[in-house]
Short mmCIF file of C-alpha atoms (C1' of nucleotides) in Angstrom, two decimals:
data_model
loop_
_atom_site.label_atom_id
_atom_site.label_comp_id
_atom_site.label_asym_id
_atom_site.label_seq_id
_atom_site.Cartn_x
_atom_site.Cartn_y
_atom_site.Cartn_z
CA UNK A 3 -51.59 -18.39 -81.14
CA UNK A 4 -50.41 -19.07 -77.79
CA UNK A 5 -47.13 -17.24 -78.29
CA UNK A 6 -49.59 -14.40 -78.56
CA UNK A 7 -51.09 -14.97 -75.75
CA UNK A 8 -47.75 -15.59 -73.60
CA UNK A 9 -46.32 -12.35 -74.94
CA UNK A 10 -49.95 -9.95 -74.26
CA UNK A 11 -49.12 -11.20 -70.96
CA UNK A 12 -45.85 -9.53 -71.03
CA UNK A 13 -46.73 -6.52 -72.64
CA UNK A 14 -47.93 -2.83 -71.76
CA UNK A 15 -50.16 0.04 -73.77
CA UNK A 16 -48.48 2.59 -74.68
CA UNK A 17 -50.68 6.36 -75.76
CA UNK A 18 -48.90 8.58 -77.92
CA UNK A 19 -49.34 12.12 -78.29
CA UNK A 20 -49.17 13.56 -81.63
CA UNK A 21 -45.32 13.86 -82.67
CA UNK A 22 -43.89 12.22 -79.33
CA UNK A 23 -41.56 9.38 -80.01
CA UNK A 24 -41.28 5.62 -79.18
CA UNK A 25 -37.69 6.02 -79.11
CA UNK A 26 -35.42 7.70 -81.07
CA UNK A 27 -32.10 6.70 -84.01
CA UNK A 28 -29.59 5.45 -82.22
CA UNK A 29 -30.92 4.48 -78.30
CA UNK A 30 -30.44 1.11 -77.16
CA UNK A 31 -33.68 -1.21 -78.06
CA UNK A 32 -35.37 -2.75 -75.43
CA UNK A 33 -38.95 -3.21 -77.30
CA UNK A 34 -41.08 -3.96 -80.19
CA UNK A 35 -44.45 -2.33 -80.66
CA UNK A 36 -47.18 -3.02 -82.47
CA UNK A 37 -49.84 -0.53 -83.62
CA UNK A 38 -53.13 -0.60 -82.00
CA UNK A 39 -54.56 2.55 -83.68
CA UNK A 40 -53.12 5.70 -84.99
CA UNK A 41 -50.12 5.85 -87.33
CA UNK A 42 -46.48 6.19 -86.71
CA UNK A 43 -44.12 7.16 -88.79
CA UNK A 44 -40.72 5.38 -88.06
CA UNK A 45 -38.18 8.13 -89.54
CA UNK A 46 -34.12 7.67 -90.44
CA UNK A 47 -32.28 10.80 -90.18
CA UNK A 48 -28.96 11.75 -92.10
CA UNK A 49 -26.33 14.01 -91.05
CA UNK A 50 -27.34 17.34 -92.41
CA UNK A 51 -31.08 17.51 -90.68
CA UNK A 52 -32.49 15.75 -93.74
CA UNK A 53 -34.46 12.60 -93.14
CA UNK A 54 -36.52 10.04 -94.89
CA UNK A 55 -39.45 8.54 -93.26
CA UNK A 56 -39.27 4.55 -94.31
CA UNK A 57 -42.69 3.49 -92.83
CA UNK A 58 -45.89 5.14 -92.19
CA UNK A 59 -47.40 2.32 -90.06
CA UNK A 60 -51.21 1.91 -89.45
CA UNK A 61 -53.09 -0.22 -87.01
CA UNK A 62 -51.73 -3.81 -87.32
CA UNK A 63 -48.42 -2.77 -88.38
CA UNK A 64 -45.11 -3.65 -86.34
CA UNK A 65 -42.11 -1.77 -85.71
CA UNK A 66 -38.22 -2.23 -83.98
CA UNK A 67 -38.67 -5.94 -83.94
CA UNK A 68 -35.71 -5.69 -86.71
CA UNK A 69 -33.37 -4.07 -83.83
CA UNK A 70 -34.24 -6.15 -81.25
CA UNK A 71 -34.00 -9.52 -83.07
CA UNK A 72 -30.66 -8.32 -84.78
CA UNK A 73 -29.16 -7.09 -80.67
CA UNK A 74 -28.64 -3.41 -82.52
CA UNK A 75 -29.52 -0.21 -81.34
CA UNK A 76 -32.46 1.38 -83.23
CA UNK A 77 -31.65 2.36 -86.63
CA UNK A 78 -34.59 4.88 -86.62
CA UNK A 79 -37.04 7.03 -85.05
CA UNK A 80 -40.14 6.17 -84.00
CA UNK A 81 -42.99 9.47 -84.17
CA UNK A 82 -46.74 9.69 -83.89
CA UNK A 83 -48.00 11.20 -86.85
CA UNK A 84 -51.84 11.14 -85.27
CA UNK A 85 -52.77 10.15 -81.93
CA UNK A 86 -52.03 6.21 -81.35
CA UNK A 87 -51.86 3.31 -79.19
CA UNK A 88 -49.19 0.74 -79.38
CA UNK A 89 -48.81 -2.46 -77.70
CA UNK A 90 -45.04 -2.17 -76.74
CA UNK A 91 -43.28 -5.99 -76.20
CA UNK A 92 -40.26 -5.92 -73.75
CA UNK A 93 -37.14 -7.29 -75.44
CA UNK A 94 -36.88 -9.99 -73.02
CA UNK A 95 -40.26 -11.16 -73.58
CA UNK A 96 -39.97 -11.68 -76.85
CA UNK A 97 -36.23 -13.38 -76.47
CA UNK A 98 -37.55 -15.45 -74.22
CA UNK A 99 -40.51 -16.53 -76.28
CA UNK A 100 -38.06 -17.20 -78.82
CA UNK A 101 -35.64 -19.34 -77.21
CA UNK A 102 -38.72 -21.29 -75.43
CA UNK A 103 -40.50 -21.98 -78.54
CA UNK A 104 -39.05 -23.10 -81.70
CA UNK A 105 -42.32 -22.61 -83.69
CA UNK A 106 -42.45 -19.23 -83.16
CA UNK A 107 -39.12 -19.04 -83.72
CA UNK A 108 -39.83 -20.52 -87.09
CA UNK A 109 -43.04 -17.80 -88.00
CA UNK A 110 -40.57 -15.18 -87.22
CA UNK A 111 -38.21 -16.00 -89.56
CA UNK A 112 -40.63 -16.15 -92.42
CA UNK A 113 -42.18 -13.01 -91.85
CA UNK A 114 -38.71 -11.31 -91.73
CA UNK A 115 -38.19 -12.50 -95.20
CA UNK A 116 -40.96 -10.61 -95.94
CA UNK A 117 -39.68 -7.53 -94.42
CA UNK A 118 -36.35 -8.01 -96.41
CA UNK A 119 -38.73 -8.93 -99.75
CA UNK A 120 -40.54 -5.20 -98.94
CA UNK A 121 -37.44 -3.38 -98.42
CA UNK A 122 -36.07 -4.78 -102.03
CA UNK A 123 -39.48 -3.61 -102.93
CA UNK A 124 -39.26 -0.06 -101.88
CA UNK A 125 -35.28 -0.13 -103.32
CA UNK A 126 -36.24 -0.74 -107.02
CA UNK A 127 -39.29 1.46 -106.60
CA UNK A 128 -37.11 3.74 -105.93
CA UNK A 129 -34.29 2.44 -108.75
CA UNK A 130 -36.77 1.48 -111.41
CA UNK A 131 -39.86 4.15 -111.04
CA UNK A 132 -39.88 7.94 -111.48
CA UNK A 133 -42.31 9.93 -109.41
CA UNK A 134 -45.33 9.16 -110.98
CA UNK A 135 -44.76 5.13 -111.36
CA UNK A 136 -44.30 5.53 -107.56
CA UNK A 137 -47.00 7.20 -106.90
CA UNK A 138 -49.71 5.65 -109.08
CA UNK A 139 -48.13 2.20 -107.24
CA UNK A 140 -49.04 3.50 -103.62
CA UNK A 141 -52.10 4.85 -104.19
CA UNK A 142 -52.91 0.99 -105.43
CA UNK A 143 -51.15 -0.46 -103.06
CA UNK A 144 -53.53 1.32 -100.77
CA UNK A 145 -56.48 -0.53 -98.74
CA UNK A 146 -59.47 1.06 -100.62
CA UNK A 147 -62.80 1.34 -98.49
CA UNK A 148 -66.21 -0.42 -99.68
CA UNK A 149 -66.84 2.88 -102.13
CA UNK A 150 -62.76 2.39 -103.74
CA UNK A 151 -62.13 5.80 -101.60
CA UNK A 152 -57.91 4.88 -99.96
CA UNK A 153 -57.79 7.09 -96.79
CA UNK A 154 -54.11 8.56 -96.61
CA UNK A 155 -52.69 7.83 -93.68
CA UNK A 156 -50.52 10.65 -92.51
CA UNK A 157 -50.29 14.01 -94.10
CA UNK A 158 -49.59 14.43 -97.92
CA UNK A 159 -45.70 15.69 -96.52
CA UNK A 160 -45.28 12.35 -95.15
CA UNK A 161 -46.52 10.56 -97.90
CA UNK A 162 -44.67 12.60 -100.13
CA UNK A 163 -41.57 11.96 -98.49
CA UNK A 164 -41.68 8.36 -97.93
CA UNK A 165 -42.08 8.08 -101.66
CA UNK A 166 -39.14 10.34 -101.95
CA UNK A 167 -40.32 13.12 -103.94
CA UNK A 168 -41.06 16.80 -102.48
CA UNK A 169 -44.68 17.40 -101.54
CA UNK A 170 -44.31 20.17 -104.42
CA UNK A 171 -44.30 17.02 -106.92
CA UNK A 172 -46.50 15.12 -105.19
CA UNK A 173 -49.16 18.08 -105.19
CA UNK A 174 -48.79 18.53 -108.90
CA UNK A 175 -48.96 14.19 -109.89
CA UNK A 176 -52.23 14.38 -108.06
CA UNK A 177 -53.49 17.30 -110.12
CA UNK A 178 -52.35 16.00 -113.23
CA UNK A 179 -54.07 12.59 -112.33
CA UNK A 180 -57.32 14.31 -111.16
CA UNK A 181 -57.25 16.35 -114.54
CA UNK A 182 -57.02 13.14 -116.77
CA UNK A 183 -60.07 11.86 -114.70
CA UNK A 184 -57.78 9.06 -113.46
CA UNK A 185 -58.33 9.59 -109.85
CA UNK A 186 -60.75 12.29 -107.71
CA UNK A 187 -59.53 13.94 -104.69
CA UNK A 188 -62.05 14.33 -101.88
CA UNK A 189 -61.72 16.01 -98.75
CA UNK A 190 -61.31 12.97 -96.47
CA UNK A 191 -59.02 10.79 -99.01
CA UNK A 192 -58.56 9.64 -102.97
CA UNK A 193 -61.63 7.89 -105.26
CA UNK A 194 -59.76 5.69 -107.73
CA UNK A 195 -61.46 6.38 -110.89
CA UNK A 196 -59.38 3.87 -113.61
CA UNK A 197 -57.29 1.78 -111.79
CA UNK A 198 -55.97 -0.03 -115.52
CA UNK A 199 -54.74 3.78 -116.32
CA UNK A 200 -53.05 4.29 -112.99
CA UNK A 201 -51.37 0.58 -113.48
CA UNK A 202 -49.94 1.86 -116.62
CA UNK A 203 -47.76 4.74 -115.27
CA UNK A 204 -46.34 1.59 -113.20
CA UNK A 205 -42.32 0.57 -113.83
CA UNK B 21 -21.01 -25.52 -86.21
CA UNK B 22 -22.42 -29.16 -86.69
CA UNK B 23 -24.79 -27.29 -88.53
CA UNK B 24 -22.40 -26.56 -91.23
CA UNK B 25 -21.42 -30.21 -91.50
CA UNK B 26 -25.41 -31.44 -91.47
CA UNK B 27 -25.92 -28.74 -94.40
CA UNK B 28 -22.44 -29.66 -96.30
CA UNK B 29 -23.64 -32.68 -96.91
CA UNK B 30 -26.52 -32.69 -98.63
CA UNK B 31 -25.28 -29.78 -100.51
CA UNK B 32 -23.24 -29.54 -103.88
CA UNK B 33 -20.91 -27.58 -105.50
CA UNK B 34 -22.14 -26.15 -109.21
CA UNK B 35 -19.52 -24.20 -110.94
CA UNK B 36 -20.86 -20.89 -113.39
CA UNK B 37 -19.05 -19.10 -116.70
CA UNK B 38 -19.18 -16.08 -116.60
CA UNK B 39 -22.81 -14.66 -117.86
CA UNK B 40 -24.13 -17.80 -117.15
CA UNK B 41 -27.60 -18.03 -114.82
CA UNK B 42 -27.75 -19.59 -110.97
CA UNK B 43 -31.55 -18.74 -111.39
CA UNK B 44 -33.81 -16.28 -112.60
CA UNK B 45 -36.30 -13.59 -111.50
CA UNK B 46 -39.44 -15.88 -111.21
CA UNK B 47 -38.49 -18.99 -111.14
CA UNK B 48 -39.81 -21.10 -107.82
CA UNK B 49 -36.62 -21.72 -105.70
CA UNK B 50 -35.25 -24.64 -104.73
CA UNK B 51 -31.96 -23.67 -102.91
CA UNK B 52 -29.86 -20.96 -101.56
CA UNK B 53 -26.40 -20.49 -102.64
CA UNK B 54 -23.10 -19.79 -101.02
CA UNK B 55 -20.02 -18.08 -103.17
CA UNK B 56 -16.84 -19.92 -103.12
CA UNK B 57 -15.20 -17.72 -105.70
CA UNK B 58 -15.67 -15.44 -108.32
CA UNK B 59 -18.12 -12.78 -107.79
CA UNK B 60 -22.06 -13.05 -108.52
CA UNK B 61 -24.14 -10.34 -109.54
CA UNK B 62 -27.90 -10.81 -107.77
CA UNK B 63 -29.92 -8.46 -110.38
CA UNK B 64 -33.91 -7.22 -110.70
CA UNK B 65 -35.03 -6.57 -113.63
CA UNK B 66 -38.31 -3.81 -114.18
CA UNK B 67 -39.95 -4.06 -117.33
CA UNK B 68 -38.87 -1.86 -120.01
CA UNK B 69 -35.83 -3.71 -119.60
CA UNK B 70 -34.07 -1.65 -117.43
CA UNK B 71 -31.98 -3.90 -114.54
CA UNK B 72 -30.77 -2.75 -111.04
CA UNK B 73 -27.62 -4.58 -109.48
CA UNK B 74 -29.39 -5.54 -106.19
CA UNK B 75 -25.93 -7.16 -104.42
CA UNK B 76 -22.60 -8.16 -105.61
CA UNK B 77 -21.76 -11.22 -104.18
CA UNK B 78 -18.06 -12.14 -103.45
CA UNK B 79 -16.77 -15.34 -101.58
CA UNK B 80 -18.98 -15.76 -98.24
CA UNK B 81 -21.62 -14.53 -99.49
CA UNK B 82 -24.60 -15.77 -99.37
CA UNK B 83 -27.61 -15.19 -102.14
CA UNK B 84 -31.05 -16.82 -102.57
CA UNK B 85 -32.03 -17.23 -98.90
CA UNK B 86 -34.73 -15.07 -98.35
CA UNK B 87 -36.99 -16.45 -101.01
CA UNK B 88 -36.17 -20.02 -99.82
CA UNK B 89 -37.48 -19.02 -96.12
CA UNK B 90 -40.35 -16.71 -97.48
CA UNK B 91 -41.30 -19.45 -99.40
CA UNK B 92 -41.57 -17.06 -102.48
CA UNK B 93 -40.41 -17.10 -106.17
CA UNK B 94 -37.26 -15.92 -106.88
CA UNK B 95 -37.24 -12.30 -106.49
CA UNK B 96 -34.10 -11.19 -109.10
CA UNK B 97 -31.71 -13.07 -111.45
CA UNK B 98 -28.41 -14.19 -110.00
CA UNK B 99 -25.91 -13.76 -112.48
CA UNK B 100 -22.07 -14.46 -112.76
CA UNK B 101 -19.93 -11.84 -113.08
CA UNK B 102 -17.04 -13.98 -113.65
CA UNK B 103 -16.39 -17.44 -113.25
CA UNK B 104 -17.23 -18.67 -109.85
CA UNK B 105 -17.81 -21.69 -108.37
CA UNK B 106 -21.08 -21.54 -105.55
CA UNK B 107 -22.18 -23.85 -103.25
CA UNK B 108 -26.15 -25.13 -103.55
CA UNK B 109 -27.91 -25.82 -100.63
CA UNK B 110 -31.06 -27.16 -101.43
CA UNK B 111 -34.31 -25.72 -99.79
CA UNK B 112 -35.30 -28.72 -98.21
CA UNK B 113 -32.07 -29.29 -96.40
CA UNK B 114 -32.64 -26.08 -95.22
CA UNK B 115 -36.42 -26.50 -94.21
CA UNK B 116 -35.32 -29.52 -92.04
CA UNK B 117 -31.83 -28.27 -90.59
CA UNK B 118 -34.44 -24.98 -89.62
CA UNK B 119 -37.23 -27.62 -88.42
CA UNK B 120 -35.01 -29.55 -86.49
CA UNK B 121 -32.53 -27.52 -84.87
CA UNK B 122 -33.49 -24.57 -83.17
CA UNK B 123 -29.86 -23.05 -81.97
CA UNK B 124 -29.55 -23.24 -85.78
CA UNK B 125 -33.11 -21.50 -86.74
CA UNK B 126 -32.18 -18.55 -83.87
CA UNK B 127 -29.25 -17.96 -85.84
CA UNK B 128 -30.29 -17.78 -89.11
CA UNK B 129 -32.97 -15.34 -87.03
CA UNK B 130 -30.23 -12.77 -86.15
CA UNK B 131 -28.53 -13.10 -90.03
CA UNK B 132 -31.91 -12.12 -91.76
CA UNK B 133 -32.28 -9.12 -89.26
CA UNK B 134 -28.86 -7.70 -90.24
CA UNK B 135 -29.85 -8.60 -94.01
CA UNK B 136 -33.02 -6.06 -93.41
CA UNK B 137 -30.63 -3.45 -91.67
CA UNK B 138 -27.93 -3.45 -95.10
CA UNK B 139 -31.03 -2.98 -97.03
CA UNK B 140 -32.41 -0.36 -95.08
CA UNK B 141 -28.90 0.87 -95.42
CA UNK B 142 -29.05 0.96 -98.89
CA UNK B 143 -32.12 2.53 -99.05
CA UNK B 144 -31.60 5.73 -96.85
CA UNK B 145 -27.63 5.45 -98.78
CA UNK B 146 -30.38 6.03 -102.41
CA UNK B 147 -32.40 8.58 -100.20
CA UNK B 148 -30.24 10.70 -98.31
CA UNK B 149 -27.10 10.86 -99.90
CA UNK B 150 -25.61 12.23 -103.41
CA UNK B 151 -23.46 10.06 -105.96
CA UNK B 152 -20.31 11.17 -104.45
CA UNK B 153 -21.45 10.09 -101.20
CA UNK B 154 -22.60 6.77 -102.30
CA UNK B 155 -19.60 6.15 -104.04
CA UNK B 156 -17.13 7.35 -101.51
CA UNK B 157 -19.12 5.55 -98.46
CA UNK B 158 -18.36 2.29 -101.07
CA UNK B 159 -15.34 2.40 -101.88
CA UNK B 160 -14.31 2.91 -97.71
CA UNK B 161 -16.52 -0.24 -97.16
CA UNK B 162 -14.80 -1.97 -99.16
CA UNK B 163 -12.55 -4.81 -97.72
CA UNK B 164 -8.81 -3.06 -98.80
CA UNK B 165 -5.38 -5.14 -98.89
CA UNK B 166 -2.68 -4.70 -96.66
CA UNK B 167 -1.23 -1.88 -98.65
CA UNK B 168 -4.86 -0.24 -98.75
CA UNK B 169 -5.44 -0.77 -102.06
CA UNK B 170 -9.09 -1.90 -102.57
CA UNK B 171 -10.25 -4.46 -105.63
CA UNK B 172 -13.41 -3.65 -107.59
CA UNK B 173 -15.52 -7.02 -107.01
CA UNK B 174 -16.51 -6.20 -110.69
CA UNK B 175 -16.81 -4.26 -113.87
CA UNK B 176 -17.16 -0.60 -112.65
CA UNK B 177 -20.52 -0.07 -115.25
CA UNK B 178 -22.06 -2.61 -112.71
CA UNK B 179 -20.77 -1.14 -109.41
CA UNK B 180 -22.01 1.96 -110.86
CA UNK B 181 -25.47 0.25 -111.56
CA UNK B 182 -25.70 -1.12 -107.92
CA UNK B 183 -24.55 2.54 -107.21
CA UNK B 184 -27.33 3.96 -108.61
CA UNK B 185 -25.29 6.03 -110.87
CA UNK B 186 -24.53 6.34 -114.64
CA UNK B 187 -20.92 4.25 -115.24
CA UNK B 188 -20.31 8.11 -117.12
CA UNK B 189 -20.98 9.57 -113.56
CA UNK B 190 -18.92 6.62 -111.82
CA UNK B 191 -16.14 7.83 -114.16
CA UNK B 192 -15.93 11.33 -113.54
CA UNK B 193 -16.44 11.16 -110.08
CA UNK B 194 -13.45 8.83 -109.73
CA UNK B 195 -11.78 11.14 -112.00
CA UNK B 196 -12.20 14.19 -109.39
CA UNK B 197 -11.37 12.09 -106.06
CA UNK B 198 -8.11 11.39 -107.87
CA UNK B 199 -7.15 14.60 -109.26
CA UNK B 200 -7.79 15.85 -105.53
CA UNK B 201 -5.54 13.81 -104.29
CA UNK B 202 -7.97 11.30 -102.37
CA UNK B 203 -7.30 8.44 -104.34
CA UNK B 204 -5.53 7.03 -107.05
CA UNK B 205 -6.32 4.40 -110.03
CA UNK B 206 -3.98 1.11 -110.33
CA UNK B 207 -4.50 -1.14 -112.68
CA UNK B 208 -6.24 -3.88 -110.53
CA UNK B 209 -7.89 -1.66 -108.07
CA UNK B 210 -8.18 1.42 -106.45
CA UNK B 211 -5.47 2.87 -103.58
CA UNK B 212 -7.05 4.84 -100.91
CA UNK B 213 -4.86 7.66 -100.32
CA UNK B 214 -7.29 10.21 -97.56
CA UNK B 215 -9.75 8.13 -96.01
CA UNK B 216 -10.91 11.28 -93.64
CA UNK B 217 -11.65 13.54 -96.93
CA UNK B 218 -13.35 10.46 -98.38
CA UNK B 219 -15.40 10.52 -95.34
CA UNK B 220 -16.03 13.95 -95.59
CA UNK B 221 -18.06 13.45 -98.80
CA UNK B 222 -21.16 11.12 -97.01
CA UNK B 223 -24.15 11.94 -95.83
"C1'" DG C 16 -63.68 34.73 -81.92
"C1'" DC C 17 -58.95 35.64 -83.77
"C1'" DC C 18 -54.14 34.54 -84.46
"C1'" DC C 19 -50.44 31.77 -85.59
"C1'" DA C 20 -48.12 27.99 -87.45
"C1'" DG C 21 -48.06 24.39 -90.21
"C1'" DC C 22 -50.04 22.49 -94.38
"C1'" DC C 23 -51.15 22.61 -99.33
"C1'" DT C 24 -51.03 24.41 -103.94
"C1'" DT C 25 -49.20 26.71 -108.01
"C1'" DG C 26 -45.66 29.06 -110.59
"C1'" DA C 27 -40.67 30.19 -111.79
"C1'" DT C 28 -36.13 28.84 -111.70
"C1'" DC C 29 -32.09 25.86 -111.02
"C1'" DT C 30 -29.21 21.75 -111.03
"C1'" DA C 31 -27.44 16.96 -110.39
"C1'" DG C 32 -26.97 13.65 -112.98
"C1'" DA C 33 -28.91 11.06 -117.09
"C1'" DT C 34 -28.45 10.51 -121.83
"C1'" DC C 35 -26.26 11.03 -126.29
"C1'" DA C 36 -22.07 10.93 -128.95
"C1'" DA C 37 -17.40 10.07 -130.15
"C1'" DT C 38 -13.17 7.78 -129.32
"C1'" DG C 39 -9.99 4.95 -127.09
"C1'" DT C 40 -8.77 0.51 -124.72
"C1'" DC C 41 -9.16 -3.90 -123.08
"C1'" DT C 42 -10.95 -9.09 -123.76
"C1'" DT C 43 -12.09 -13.11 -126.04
"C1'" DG C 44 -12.80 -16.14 -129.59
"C1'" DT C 45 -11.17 -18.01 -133.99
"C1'" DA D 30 -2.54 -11.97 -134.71
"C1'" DC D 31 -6.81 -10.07 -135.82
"C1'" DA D 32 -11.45 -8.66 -135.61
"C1'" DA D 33 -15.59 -7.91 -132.89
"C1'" DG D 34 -17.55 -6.82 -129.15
"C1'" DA D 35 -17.74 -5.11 -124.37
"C1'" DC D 36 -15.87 -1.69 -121.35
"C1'" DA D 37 -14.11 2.98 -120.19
"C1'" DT D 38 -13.39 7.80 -120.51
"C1'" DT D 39 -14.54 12.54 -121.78
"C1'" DG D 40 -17.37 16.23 -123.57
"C1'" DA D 41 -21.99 18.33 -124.87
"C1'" DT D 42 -26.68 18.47 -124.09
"C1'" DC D 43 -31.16 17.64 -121.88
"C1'" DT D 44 -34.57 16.94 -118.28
"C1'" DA D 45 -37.05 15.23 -114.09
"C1'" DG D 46 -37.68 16.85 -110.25
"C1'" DA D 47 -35.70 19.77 -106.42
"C1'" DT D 48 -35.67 24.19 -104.54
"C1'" DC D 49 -37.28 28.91 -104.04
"C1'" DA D 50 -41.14 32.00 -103.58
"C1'" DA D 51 -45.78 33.49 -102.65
"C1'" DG D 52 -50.53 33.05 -101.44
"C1'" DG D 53 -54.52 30.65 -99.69
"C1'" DC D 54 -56.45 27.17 -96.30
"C1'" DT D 55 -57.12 24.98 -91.73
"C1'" DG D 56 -57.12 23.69 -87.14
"C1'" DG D 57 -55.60 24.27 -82.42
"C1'" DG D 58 -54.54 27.43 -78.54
"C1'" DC D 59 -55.68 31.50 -76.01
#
DNA sequence: GCCCAGCCTTGATCTAGATCAATGTCTTGT
DNA sequence: ACAAGACATTGATCTAGATCAAGGCTGGGC
C-alpha cells in the first residue's frame, strides 16, 4: 500500500469531456490511468472504419498499463463515454516503482494474469456463446444494486458492441427476455427477475 | 540468462504421444511447460462439448504460465498434437526464481504483457475481420522456409478450429487463394506465391 | 420553447458461413 | 497387406444474426 502511495504522489487528475480521448490507437504510451468516476470505453479500430470497443471501464477500472508495461505503443483508443475523472500515472513513475520495488513488481504480475485469464474469457465467449449466451452472461456478470437492478454502464450501442452483436439484436434479446418474464427493463437500468433462467441460456 | 540455468535444473523433461494429456481444464497447476518438439494443442472446452483451439504450441513455446502466476486452476486442456517432448517447470521453482530474483520477475513482467496484446490480437482478428482475413493474416504469420513455403503446425480441422472457421470453410477458402494464383498446396505445407494480394484480404 | 442529432425499437430482407451429406484419401494398428 | 478410423474435399442446404429501412423518443444547444 505504499507503492500506492509513492505513485499518487506522482500522478495527476485528469477530467474528461464526453467523447474526448485519453489517447488514441497507435500514439506512443507514456501513462496508465485509472478510473475515478465516469466510464471509458477503450476502443480498437480496424481498417475499414469498423471498430470494436474491448472495455467499457467504470470507476476502479484500469487502462494502458498493458502498453506501458509491454514498451508498445497503445493498441487502442481511449474515449469518455460519460463525463469522468481518471487518475493518469506517468510511465516513468510506474517504471520506476517497478524497478525500486520487487513486491510490487510481484502484485503486478499476478494481476496481469488476470487480464490475460479475462481476455481468454471474452475469446470463448465469443467462440463458444451465440448472442443470447453472451448476453444473459453480462447482464450476470453485472454488479446488481441492493434491489438486483444492474445499471448499464454506457449506452445500449456500446454494450451491444462490446458483446459483438448489432444493437438491432441486442434490442430484440432484451425484449424476448422481458417477454418470458426473465428480466424487466426500467428506465434507469435492468431488474433481474430469474437469474437460474438467464444462467441457462449460458454456453 | 542464469535464470535459465537456476530454472533448468529443477525442471524435467516429460515426453507426450500424440492425444495424450499435459493437463486438463480444471485441474490445480503445478507447473508451466516449455515445447521442445512436436506441436501442443492448448484447448477450452464449453459445455455441450463443443472445444475451441485456444493456441498451437510449437517448439519455444511456452503454455501453462498464466495460471501458475494467477495462482488459478488450469484454464483449458493442453493436448498433443503429435508427439512432442515438453519441458516441466514446476510452479514452485517458478514462485522462488520470481521471489528471489527481480531482473528475472521484470522480465517475465514484459512477456505476460505481450501475451495480453496476442490475445487482444486474436480477439479484434474474431471481431473485425472475415474468415478469409483470418486465414490469410495466418498463414503470412506464419514462420515460412527459405523457399517460402510455410508448414501447417497441425491438422488443418484444428487450425481451422483455432481459426474460428469450419475445416469445410478452411478448405474452400484455400481452394480459392490457390486457384487465384496466391498460393499453392504441397504436400507438406503451403507455398506462398503473392504475399501483397494475401495482404489485401485482412482487415 | 423548438430543432436537430443521436439513440432505440421493430420489421423485412440478405448473406457468410455453419451444418449436413457423400466420397475420397491418408494413417495406424494388427 | 488390410481394415478401421480420422482427415480432407466438394456440393447442397439452412440459419443466426447482420444489414437495410422507417418511425418514435430524448436530451442538449440556441
Amino acid at each position: 500500500m505504499e507503492d500506492v502511495a509513492y505513485l499518487a504522489e506522482h500522478s495527476e487528475l485528469i477530467r474528461l469531456e464526453r467523447g474526448e480521448q485519453a489517447f488514441r490507437q497507435g500514439d506512443p504510451c507514456d501513462a496508465m490511468y485509472i478510473v475515478a468516476s465516469g466510464t471509458v470505453r477503450v476502443v480498437r479500430l480496424g481498417r475499414n472504419q469498423r471498430e470494436h470497443v474491448l472495455h467499457l471501464c467504470v470507476p476502479g477500472d484500469s487502462f494502458g498499463e498493458v502498453a506501458v508495461l509491454g514498451e508498445m505503443r497503445m493498441p487502442a483508443s481511449a474515449i469518455a463515454a460519460s463525463p469522468s475523472v481518471c487518475v493518469k500515472v506517468p510511465k516513468g513513475a510506474l517504471q520506476s516503482a517497478i524497478q525500486e520495488r520487487h513486491e510490487f513488481c510481484r502484485s503486478l504480475l499476478r494481476s496481469m494474469a488476470m487480464w490475460t485469464r479475462h481476455f481468454v474469457g471474452l475469446l470463448d465467449d465469443l467462440v463458444l456463446q451465440d448472442a443470447l449466451g453472451r448476453i444473459a452472461r453480462y447482464l450476470l456478470d453485472l454488479p446488481s444494486g441492493p434491489d438486483g437492478v444492474v445499471h448499464l454502464p454506457a449506452t445500449k450501442k456500446d454494450i451491444a458492441n462490446h458483446l459483438h452483436v448489432s444493437s438491432e439484436t441486442f434490442s430484440r434479446v432484451l425484449r424476448n427476455l422481458a417477454d418470458e418474464g426473465q428480466i424487466s427493463v426500467e428506465q434507469n437500468g435492468i431488474q433481474i427477475l430469474d437469474a437460474d433462467a438467464l444462467m441457462q441460456h449460458e454456453s
